Amino acid sequence: MAKLRWGMIGGGEGSQIGPAHRLGAGLDGLFDFTAGALDHRPAEGRAYGQRLGLAADRAYGDWQEMLAGEKGRDDRIDLVTVATPNATHFEITKAYLEAGFHVLCEKPMTMTVEEGEEIVKIARATGRICAVNYGYSGYSLVRHMRAMVARGDLGRIRLVKAEFAHGHHADAGDADNPRVRWRYDPAQAGVSAQFADCGIHALHMASFVIGQEAERLSADTVSCIESRELEDDAMVNLRFDGGAVGRLWTSSVALGRQHGLTLQVFGEKGGLRWAQEQPNQLYWMPLGGRVETIERGEAGLSPEADRTSRVTIGHAEGMPLAFANIYADLAEAIRAEKEGREMDPAANLYPRAEDGVRSMAAVFAVAESGKAEGAWTDARPPMFR
């Protein structure tokens, strides 16, 4: 089976996210890294691309050059990943979708709800995939949680509690550090800092697992470091469209927390608890029973979990493998389209443009509610109201 051709925009030398994407895309031998425009400095981007093994004529100087070069080729790329600064996501994603390419965009998909709705409409009109990299939903046991909820193991879901809290921006002395400062600058980050950066991962995971979307929310946002214009801590209460209640805490000043992405789901018949820093264990408490530890890779898990587990039980799987599961989903979707068949339902779990626009609507709702001292605010994008 020939590999699919993959291209990347952004994620250049020194990038935090670029290596995770390259590892994820290449892990299962499904994609061949074929083209890239990796740096905002054309010469450096071309040179780095060639050091990574790209042919000279497919190591491009910028995304426009790459678009022009790829769309006329018989061996054009099948999928492009957009891993550039946030404010450029909309323009690049839109251009590639309209040119007929499938796209995986880093989050946030856009900077505004209106842009997000436009991307959804373009993806639907062109029939192209527009996926959004909520990569933590690729973890095997997160997918098993979703399967357990869907098959009714927990009964009706009453409450979901999500956290994404770390302490890596807790030093007030970092106020002038450019790697930190931009995140809290409305001119560069938009209307939200911590919720837009981390909170939307926790919200997406909650929705992904319980199969419900946020309908309205009430937010308490604060800048614990007073020089910051945007929030570094937020507590958000949610009501989901299937009746579940949500509690979400996100923070960048929680000293002692490293990554801090956790999810707990409580239903009529049982509860689940999972933490991204210990991703191989899922804790299940059935009503009237005792806490059970579900291990990644053990026998008898769901098809969704089995499909996304690569190494034997007891060995750790981490973030690049979760990303690889998103890429494996996309490879299956693209191959199914090429072959004129239905895709494997256990792979039909990649985050979509609809998830991207819902996240952006929640970002603006949190900002609005925070300014209004927690007033309940519609969390849905207009197109889904």
Tab-separated table of C-alpha atoms in Angstrom:
chain	number	residue	atom	x	y	z
A	1	MET	CA	0.000	0.000	0.000
A	2	ALA	CA	1.583	3.271	-1.106
A	3	LYS	CA	2.063	5.961	1.498
A	4	LEU	CA	-0.023	9.110	1.377
A	5	ARG	CA	1.901	12.330	0.713
A	6	TRP	CA	2.025	14.844	3.547
A	7	GLY	CA	3.139	18.453	3.726
A	8	MET	CA	3.701	20.846	6.611
A	9	ILE	CA	3.540	24.625	6.967
A	10	GLY	CA	5.352	25.991	10.012
A	11	GLY	CA	6.886	23.744	12.646
A	12	GLY	CA	10.430	24.736	11.706
A	13	GLU	CA	13.719	24.306	13.505
A	14	GLY	CA	13.305	24.976	17.229
A	15	SER	CA	9.511	24.708	17.048
A	16	GLN	CA	7.778	23.151	20.039
A	17	ILE	CA	5.025	21.470	18.026
A	18	GLY	CA	6.781	20.640	14.733
A	19	PRO	CA	8.650	17.513	15.908
A	20	ALA	CA	5.504	16.060	17.500
A	21	HIS	CA	3.681	16.365	14.178
A	22	ARG	CA	6.541	14.857	12.193
A	23	LEU	CA	6.795	11.951	14.618
A	24	GLY	CA	3.039	11.466	14.628
A	25	ALA	CA	2.627	11.616	10.859
A	26	GLY	CA	5.481	9.191	10.220
A	27	LEU	CA	5.005	6.724	13.051
A	28	ASP	CA	2.764	4.171	11.329
A	29	GLY	CA	4.268	4.456	7.853
A	30	LEU	CA	1.019	5.895	6.486
A	31	PHE	CA	2.393	9.267	5.349
A	32	ASP	CA	5.542	10.297	3.522
A	33	PHE	CA	6.859	13.770	4.402
A	34	THR	CA	6.879	15.195	0.890
A	35	ALA	CA	6.658	18.986	1.023
A	36	GLY	CA	7.087	21.794	3.482
A	37	ALA	CA	7.290	25.537	4.066
A	38	LEU	CA	8.736	25.362	7.547
A	39	ASP	CA	9.933	28.839	8.467
A	40	HIS	CA	8.837	32.457	8.008
A	41	ARG	CA	12.385	33.049	6.768
A	42	PRO	CA	12.413	31.486	3.289
A	43	ALA	CA	16.107	30.554	3.092
A	44	GLU	CA	16.120	28.961	6.543
A	45	GLY	CA	12.899	27.107	5.806
A	46	ARG	CA	14.205	25.672	2.551
A	47	ALA	CA	17.487	24.617	4.155
A	48	TYR	CA	15.822	22.976	7.142
A	49	GLY	CA	13.351	21.148	4.914
A	50	GLN	CA	16.175	19.680	2.878
A	51	ARG	CA	18.013	18.617	6.042
A	52	LEU	CA	14.850	16.727	6.969
A	53	GLY	CA	14.926	14.951	3.625
A	54	LEU	CA	12.646	17.044	1.404
A	55	ALA	CA	13.554	17.322	-2.263
A	56	ALA	CA	14.944	20.758	-3.102
A	57	ASP	CA	11.980	21.632	-5.323
A	58	ARG	CA	9.525	20.761	-2.535
A	59	ALA	CA	11.271	22.598	0.295
A	60	TYR	CA	9.406	25.857	-0.167
A	61	GLY	CA	10.081	29.377	1.048
A	62	ASP	CA	6.525	30.170	2.151
A	63	TRP	CA	3.024	28.745	2.115
A	64	GLN	CA	1.970	30.641	-1.010
A	65	GLU	CA	4.909	29.196	-2.944
A	66	MET	CA	4.039	25.753	-1.645
A	67	LEU	CA	0.403	26.104	-2.665
A	68	ALA	CA	1.359	27.196	-6.177
A	69	GLY	CA	3.921	24.421	-6.474
A	70	GLU	CA	1.765	21.595	-5.156
A	71	LYS	CA	-1.631	22.233	-6.722
A	72	GLY	CA	-0.333	21.684	-10.265
A	73	ARG	CA	1.472	18.411	-9.562
A	74	ASP	CA	0.171	14.947	-10.394
A	75	ASP	CA	1.842	13.745	-7.179
A	76	ARG	CA	0.506	16.601	-5.051
A	77	ILE	CA	0.276	16.173	-1.301
A	78	ASP	CA	-2.797	14.453	0.137
A	79	LEU	CA	-2.779	16.314	3.453
A	80	VAL	CA	-1.235	19.541	4.719
A	81	THR	CA	-0.688	20.423	8.375
A	82	VAL	CA	-0.890	24.098	9.342
A	83	ALA	CA	1.329	24.753	12.378
A	84	THR	CA	1.968	28.480	12.007
A	85	PRO	CA	1.193	31.348	14.433
A	86	ASN	CA	-2.483	31.486	15.391
A	87	ALA	CA	-3.401	34.600	13.437
A	88	THR	CA	-2.378	32.956	10.138
A	89	HIS	CA	-4.444	29.773	10.492
A	90	PHE	CA	-7.579	31.068	8.787
A	91	GLU	CA	-5.921	32.463	5.676
A	92	ILE	CA	-3.779	29.391	5.052
A	93	THR	CA	-6.462	26.819	5.845
A	94	LYS	CA	-8.985	28.604	3.643
A	95	ALA	CA	-6.580	28.781	0.695
A	96	TYR	CA	-5.651	25.100	0.849
A	97	LEU	CA	-9.233	23.888	1.275
A	98	GLU	CA	-10.338	25.958	-1.700
A	99	ALA	CA	-7.490	24.468	-3.744
A	100	GLY	CA	-8.757	20.968	-2.964
A	101	PHE	CA	-6.355	19.864	-0.234
A	102	HIS	CA	-7.245	18.100	3.003
A	103	VAL	CA	-6.047	20.137	6.010
A	104	LEU	CA	-5.075	19.450	9.611
A	105	CYS	CA	-4.917	22.820	11.384
A	106	GLU	CA	-3.363	23.447	14.762
A	107	LYS	CA	-5.714	24.969	17.307
A	108	PRO	CA	-7.168	27.530	17.479
A	109	MET	CA	-8.503	26.994	13.979
A	110	THR	CA	-9.282	30.706	13.624
A	111	MET	CA	-9.175	33.915	15.630
A	112	THR	CA	-12.896	34.711	15.330
A	113	VAL	CA	-16.176	32.822	15.280
A	114	GLU	CA	-17.038	34.312	11.898
A	115	GLU	CA	-13.828	32.956	10.385
A	116	GLY	CA	-14.511	29.570	11.952
A	117	GLU	CA	-17.981	29.398	10.453
A	118	GLU	CA	-16.527	30.284	7.054
A	119	ILE	CA	-14.030	27.418	7.300
A	120	VAL	CA	-16.845	24.991	8.172
A	121	LYS	CA	-18.826	26.131	5.148
A	122	ILE	CA	-15.816	25.866	2.818
A	123	ALA	CA	-14.973	22.360	4.049
A	124	ARG	CA	-18.561	21.251	3.501
A	125	ALA	CA	-18.777	22.872	0.065
A	126	THR	CA	-15.486	21.433	-1.193
A	127	GLY	CA	-15.896	18.033	0.430
A	128	ARG	CA	-12.383	18.345	1.852
A	129	ILE	CA	-11.408	17.281	5.342
A	130	CYS	CA	-10.635	20.108	7.718
A	131	ALA	CA	-9.398	18.571	10.955
A	132	VAL	CA	-8.239	20.474	14.043
A	133	ASN	CA	-5.415	19.166	16.197
A	134	TYR	CA	-7.058	18.530	19.527
A	135	GLY	CA	-4.405	15.865	19.770
A	136	TYR	CA	-5.139	14.738	23.317
A	137	SER	CA	-8.323	13.111	22.050
A	138	GLY	CA	-5.998	10.629	20.334
A	139	TYR	CA	-5.025	8.899	23.574
A	140	SER	CA	-6.187	5.275	23.633
A	141	LEU	CA	-7.901	5.430	27.013
A	142	VAL	CA	-9.621	8.731	26.232
A	143	ARG	CA	-11.210	6.920	23.303
A	144	HIS	CA	-12.124	4.049	25.596
A	145	MET	CA	-13.826	6.531	27.940
A	146	ARG	CA	-15.869	7.779	24.993
A	147	ALA	CA	-16.806	4.204	24.068
A	148	MET	CA	-17.862	3.414	27.650
A	149	VAL	CA	-20.099	6.489	27.769
A	150	ALA	CA	-21.584	5.744	24.344
A	151	ARG	CA	-22.483	2.153	25.181
A	152	GLY	CA	-24.185	3.222	28.416
A	153	ASP	CA	-21.752	1.888	31.031
A	154	LEU	CA	-22.135	5.102	33.065
A	155	GLY	CA	-25.844	5.599	32.422
A	156	ARG	CA	-27.003	9.185	32.047
A	157	ILE	CA	-24.073	11.580	32.441
A	158	ARG	CA	-24.634	13.960	35.315
A	159	LEU	CA	-21.358	15.821	35.657
A	160	VAL	CA	-18.029	16.242	33.874
A	161	LYS	CA	-15.032	17.935	35.507
A	162	ALA	CA	-12.104	18.993	33.304
A	163	GLU	CA	-8.821	20.657	34.238
A	164	PHE	CA	-5.857	21.976	32.286
A	165	ALA	CA	-3.770	23.810	34.866
A	166	HIS	CA	-0.006	24.330	34.949
A	167	GLY	CA	2.372	26.707	36.704
A	168	HIS	CA	4.825	27.573	33.933
A	169	HIS	CA	3.794	31.246	33.719
A	170	ALA	CA	3.692	31.866	37.459
A	171	ASP	CA	6.823	34.019	37.623
A	172	ALA	CA	5.889	37.698	37.541
A	173	GLY	CA	9.499	38.365	36.539
A	174	ASP	CA	8.675	36.880	33.129
A	175	ALA	CA	6.523	39.885	32.276
A	176	ASP	CA	8.976	41.011	29.586
A	177	ASN	CA	9.906	37.539	28.320
A	178	PRO	CA	8.730	37.587	24.688
A	179	ARG	CA	7.958	33.830	24.740
A	180	VAL	CA	5.442	34.490	27.524
A	181	ARG	CA	4.385	38.113	27.057
A	182	TRP	CA	2.606	37.664	23.701
A	183	ARG	CA	0.191	35.145	25.193
A	184	TYR	CA	-1.340	37.823	27.417
A	185	ASP	CA	-1.310	40.629	24.838
A	186	PRO	CA	-4.719	41.165	23.186
A	187	ALA	CA	-3.034	42.506	20.049
A	188	GLN	CA	-1.368	39.122	19.501
A	189	ALA	CA	-3.514	36.609	21.398
A	190	GLY	CA	-7.009	37.999	20.871
A	191	VAL	CA	-9.683	38.115	23.576
A	192	SER	CA	-8.356	35.290	25.759
A	193	ALA	CA	-5.041	33.883	26.956
A	194	GLN	CA	-5.206	30.807	29.170
A	195	PHE	CA	-8.650	29.593	28.174
A	196	ALA	CA	-7.871	29.963	24.460
A	197	ASP	CA	-4.500	28.240	24.930
A	198	CYS	CA	-5.342	25.357	27.256
A	199	GLY	CA	-8.968	25.582	28.367
A	200	ILE	CA	-10.295	24.700	24.926
A	201	HIS	CA	-8.341	21.422	25.014
A	202	ALA	CA	-10.111	20.508	28.262
A	203	LEU	CA	-13.483	21.576	26.866
A	204	HIS	CA	-13.013	19.635	23.649
A	205	MET	CA	-12.011	16.524	25.577
A	206	ALA	CA	-15.082	16.792	27.807
A	207	SER	CA	-17.388	17.134	24.793
A	208	PHE	CA	-15.554	14.374	22.925
A	209	VAL	CA	-15.914	11.880	25.770
A	210	ILE	CA	-19.519	12.559	26.813
A	211	GLY	CA	-20.850	13.192	23.294
A	212	GLN	CA	-22.435	16.513	24.253
A	213	GLU	CA	-21.710	20.097	23.231
A	214	ALA	CA	-21.479	23.159	25.480
A	215	GLU	CA	-24.669	25.189	25.245
A	216	ARG	CA	-24.087	27.992	27.770
A	217	LEU	CA	-21.478	28.950	30.319
A	218	SER	CA	-20.592	31.207	33.224
A	219	ALA	CA	-16.954	32.218	33.668
A	220	ASP	CA	-14.824	33.767	36.390
A	221	THR	CA	-11.590	34.999	34.778
A	222	VAL	CA	-8.695	36.705	36.509
A	223	SER	CA	-5.168	37.942	35.885
A	224	CYS	CA	-3.362	36.764	39.003
A	225	ILE	CA	-0.280	38.588	37.728
A	226	GLU	CA	-1.770	42.061	37.564
A	227	SER	CA	0.378	43.388	34.730
A	228	ARG	CA	-1.316	40.966	32.327
A	229	GLU	CA	-4.200	42.262	30.255
A	230	LEU	CA	-5.614	38.795	29.598
A	231	GLU	CA	-6.498	36.067	32.073
A	232	ASP	CA	-4.028	33.567	33.475
A	233	ASP	CA	-6.708	31.665	35.406
A	234	ALA	CA	-10.335	30.810	34.654
A	235	MET	CA	-13.090	28.799	36.306
A	236	VAL	CA	-15.957	27.988	33.966
A	237	ASN	CA	-19.338	26.446	34.718
A	238	LEU	CA	-21.023	24.772	31.754
A	239	ARG	CA	-24.359	23.352	30.714
A	240	PHE	CA	-24.245	20.807	27.901
A	241	ASP	CA	-26.934	20.163	25.332
A	242	GLY	CA	-27.511	16.614	26.595
A	243	GLY	CA	-28.213	17.727	30.156
A	244	ALA	CA	-24.762	17.261	31.712
A	245	VAL	CA	-23.225	19.844	34.029
A	246	GLY	CA	-19.606	20.859	33.453
A	247	ARG	CA	-16.900	22.331	35.689
A	248	LEU	CA	-13.668	23.461	34.020
A	249	TRP	CA	-10.580	24.992	35.621
A	250	THR	CA	-7.615	26.211	33.611
A	251	SER	CA	-4.597	28.099	34.904
A	252	SER	CA	-1.021	29.022	34.032
A	253	VAL	CA	-0.061	30.074	37.566
A	254	ALA	CA	-0.713	26.771	39.376
A	255	LEU	CA	2.783	26.184	40.754
A	256	GLY	CA	3.421	22.481	41.266
A	257	ARG	CA	1.284	21.457	38.320
A	258	GLN	CA	3.276	20.438	35.231
A	259	HIS	CA	0.783	19.723	32.448
A	260	GLY	CA	-2.374	19.195	34.399
A	261	LEU	CA	-4.860	17.915	31.803
A	262	THR	CA	-7.342	15.688	33.637
A	263	LEU	CA	-10.902	14.548	33.061
A	264	GLN	CA	-13.506	13.065	35.374
A	265	VAL	CA	-16.940	11.908	34.219
A	266	PHE	CA	-19.748	11.013	36.624
A	267	GLY	CA	-22.898	9.182	35.562
A	268	GLU	CA	-25.836	7.423	37.165
A	269	LYS	CA	-24.073	4.047	37.160
A	270	GLY	CA	-20.417	4.923	37.604
A	271	GLY	CA	-17.524	7.368	37.298
A	272	LEU	CA	-14.292	7.616	35.308
A	273	ARG	CA	-11.022	9.452	35.982
A	274	TRP	CA	-8.043	9.950	33.630
A	275	ALA	CA	-4.926	12.153	33.701
A	276	GLN	CA	-2.745	12.936	30.695
A	277	GLU	CA	0.442	12.680	32.749
A	278	GLN	CA	-0.445	9.046	33.592
A	279	PRO	CA	-2.147	8.111	30.320
A	280	ASN	CA	-1.855	4.315	30.648
A	281	GLN	CA	-4.372	4.067	33.492
A	282	LEU	CA	-8.099	4.812	33.533
A	283	TYR	CA	-9.931	4.563	36.859
A	284	TRP	CA	-13.489	3.206	36.804
A	285	MET	CA	-15.826	3.194	39.788
A	286	PRO	CA	-19.086	1.310	39.164
A	287	LEU	CA	-22.024	2.168	41.405
A	288	GLY	CA	-21.899	-0.037	44.465
A	289	GLY	CA	-18.512	-1.440	43.502
A	290	ARG	CA	-14.850	-0.723	44.033
A	291	VAL	CA	-12.441	1.369	42.004
A	292	GLU	CA	-11.002	-0.601	39.106
A	293	THR	CA	-7.869	0.250	37.118
A	294	ILE	CA	-8.204	-0.186	33.372
A	295	GLU	CA	-4.788	-0.526	31.728
A	296	ARG	CA	-4.047	0.594	28.199
A	297	GLY	CA	-3.345	-2.437	26.054
A	298	GLU	CA	-5.221	-4.968	28.180
A	299	ALA	CA	-7.608	-7.478	26.624
A	300	GLY	CA	-11.285	-6.715	26.242
A	301	LEU	CA	-11.156	-2.985	25.607
A	302	SER	CA	-13.233	-1.237	22.948
A	303	PRO	CA	-12.340	-1.267	19.226
A	304	GLU	CA	-11.597	2.444	19.535
A	305	ALA	CA	-8.990	1.747	22.237
A	306	ASP	CA	-7.552	-1.368	20.592
A	307	ARG	CA	-7.018	0.449	17.302
A	308	THR	CA	-5.028	3.227	18.964
A	309	SER	CA	-2.725	1.157	21.177
A	310	ARG	CA	0.646	0.214	19.661
A	311	VAL	CA	2.952	-1.109	22.348
A	312	THR	CA	2.395	-3.879	24.867
A	313	ILE	CA	0.754	-3.330	28.217
A	314	GLY	CA	2.953	-1.736	30.861
A	315	HIS	CA	4.949	0.431	28.447
A	316	ALA	CA	4.161	4.134	28.250
A	317	GLU	CA	2.576	5.808	25.248
A	318	GLY	CA	2.796	9.595	25.067
A	319	MET	CA	1.773	12.707	23.176
A	320	PRO	CA	3.428	11.940	19.796
A	321	LEU	CA	1.572	8.620	19.715
A	322	ALA	CA	-1.691	10.412	20.499
A	323	PHE	CA	-0.931	12.731	17.570
A	324	ALA	CA	-0.175	9.641	15.484
A	325	ASN	CA	-3.685	8.388	16.189
A	326	ILE	CA	-5.138	11.592	14.722
A	327	TYR	CA	-2.963	11.086	11.644
A	328	ALA	CA	-4.023	7.426	11.418
A	329	ASP	CA	-7.682	8.538	11.521
A	330	LEU	CA	-7.027	10.999	8.713
A	331	ALA	CA	-5.161	8.421	6.638
A	332	GLU	CA	-8.118	6.053	6.930
A	333	ALA	CA	-10.554	8.838	5.962
A	334	ILE	CA	-8.472	9.852	2.927
A	335	ARG	CA	-7.972	6.243	1.782
A	336	ALA	CA	-11.671	5.478	2.189
A	337	GLU	CA	-12.509	8.440	-0.035
A	338	LYS	CA	-9.961	7.374	-2.655
A	339	GLU	CA	-11.273	3.803	-2.621
A	340	GLY	CA	-14.964	4.724	-2.594
A	341	ARG	CA	-15.770	2.912	0.661
A	342	GLU	CA	-16.972	3.697	4.152
A	343	MET	CA	-14.207	4.382	6.635
A	344	ASP	CA	-13.637	2.263	9.736
A	345	PRO	CA	-16.020	3.707	12.368
A	346	ALA	CA	-13.398	3.206	15.084
A	347	ALA	CA	-11.210	5.684	13.153
A	348	ASN	CA	-13.917	8.259	12.526
A	349	LEU	CA	-12.966	10.259	15.595
A	350	TYR	CA	-10.643	13.003	14.372
A	351	PRO	CA	-11.616	16.538	15.516
A	352	ARG	CA	-13.326	18.514	12.772
A	353	ALA	CA	-13.785	22.130	11.731
A	354	GLU	CA	-17.101	22.081	13.596
A	355	ASP	CA	-15.136	21.394	16.786
A	356	GLY	CA	-12.830	24.277	15.928
A	357	VAL	CA	-15.626	26.816	15.569
A	358	ARG	CA	-17.368	25.575	18.724
A	359	SER	CA	-14.118	26.130	20.624
A	360	MET	CA	-13.768	29.654	19.290
A	361	ALA	CA	-17.362	30.459	20.260
A	362	ALA	CA	-16.581	29.225	23.780
A	363	VAL	CA	-13.471	31.439	23.917
A	364	PHE	CA	-15.515	34.536	23.149
A	365	ALA	CA	-18.274	33.453	25.537
A	366	VAL	CA	-15.751	33.013	28.376
A	367	ALA	CA	-14.281	36.464	27.679
A	368	GLU	CA	-17.747	38.034	27.613
A	369	SER	CA	-18.962	36.251	30.725
A	370	GLY	CA	-15.763	37.049	32.621
A	371	LYS	CA	-16.188	40.756	31.940
A	372	ALA	CA	-19.821	40.532	33.031
A	373	GLU	CA	-18.955	38.984	36.414
A	374	GLY	CA	-20.025	35.496	35.438
A	375	ALA	CA	-23.232	36.206	33.539
A	376	TRP	CA	-24.530	33.107	31.771
A	377	THR	CA	-23.666	33.370	28.094
A	378	ASP	CA	-24.547	31.334	24.996
A	379	ALA	CA	-21.496	29.176	24.196
A	380	ARG	CA	-22.635	28.106	20.719
A	381	PRO	CA	-21.562	29.600	17.401
A	382	PRO	CA	-24.520	31.245	15.615
A	383	MET	CA	-24.615	28.537	12.943
A	384	PHE	CA	-25.403	25.911	15.593
A	385	ARG	CA	-27.994	27.810	17.610
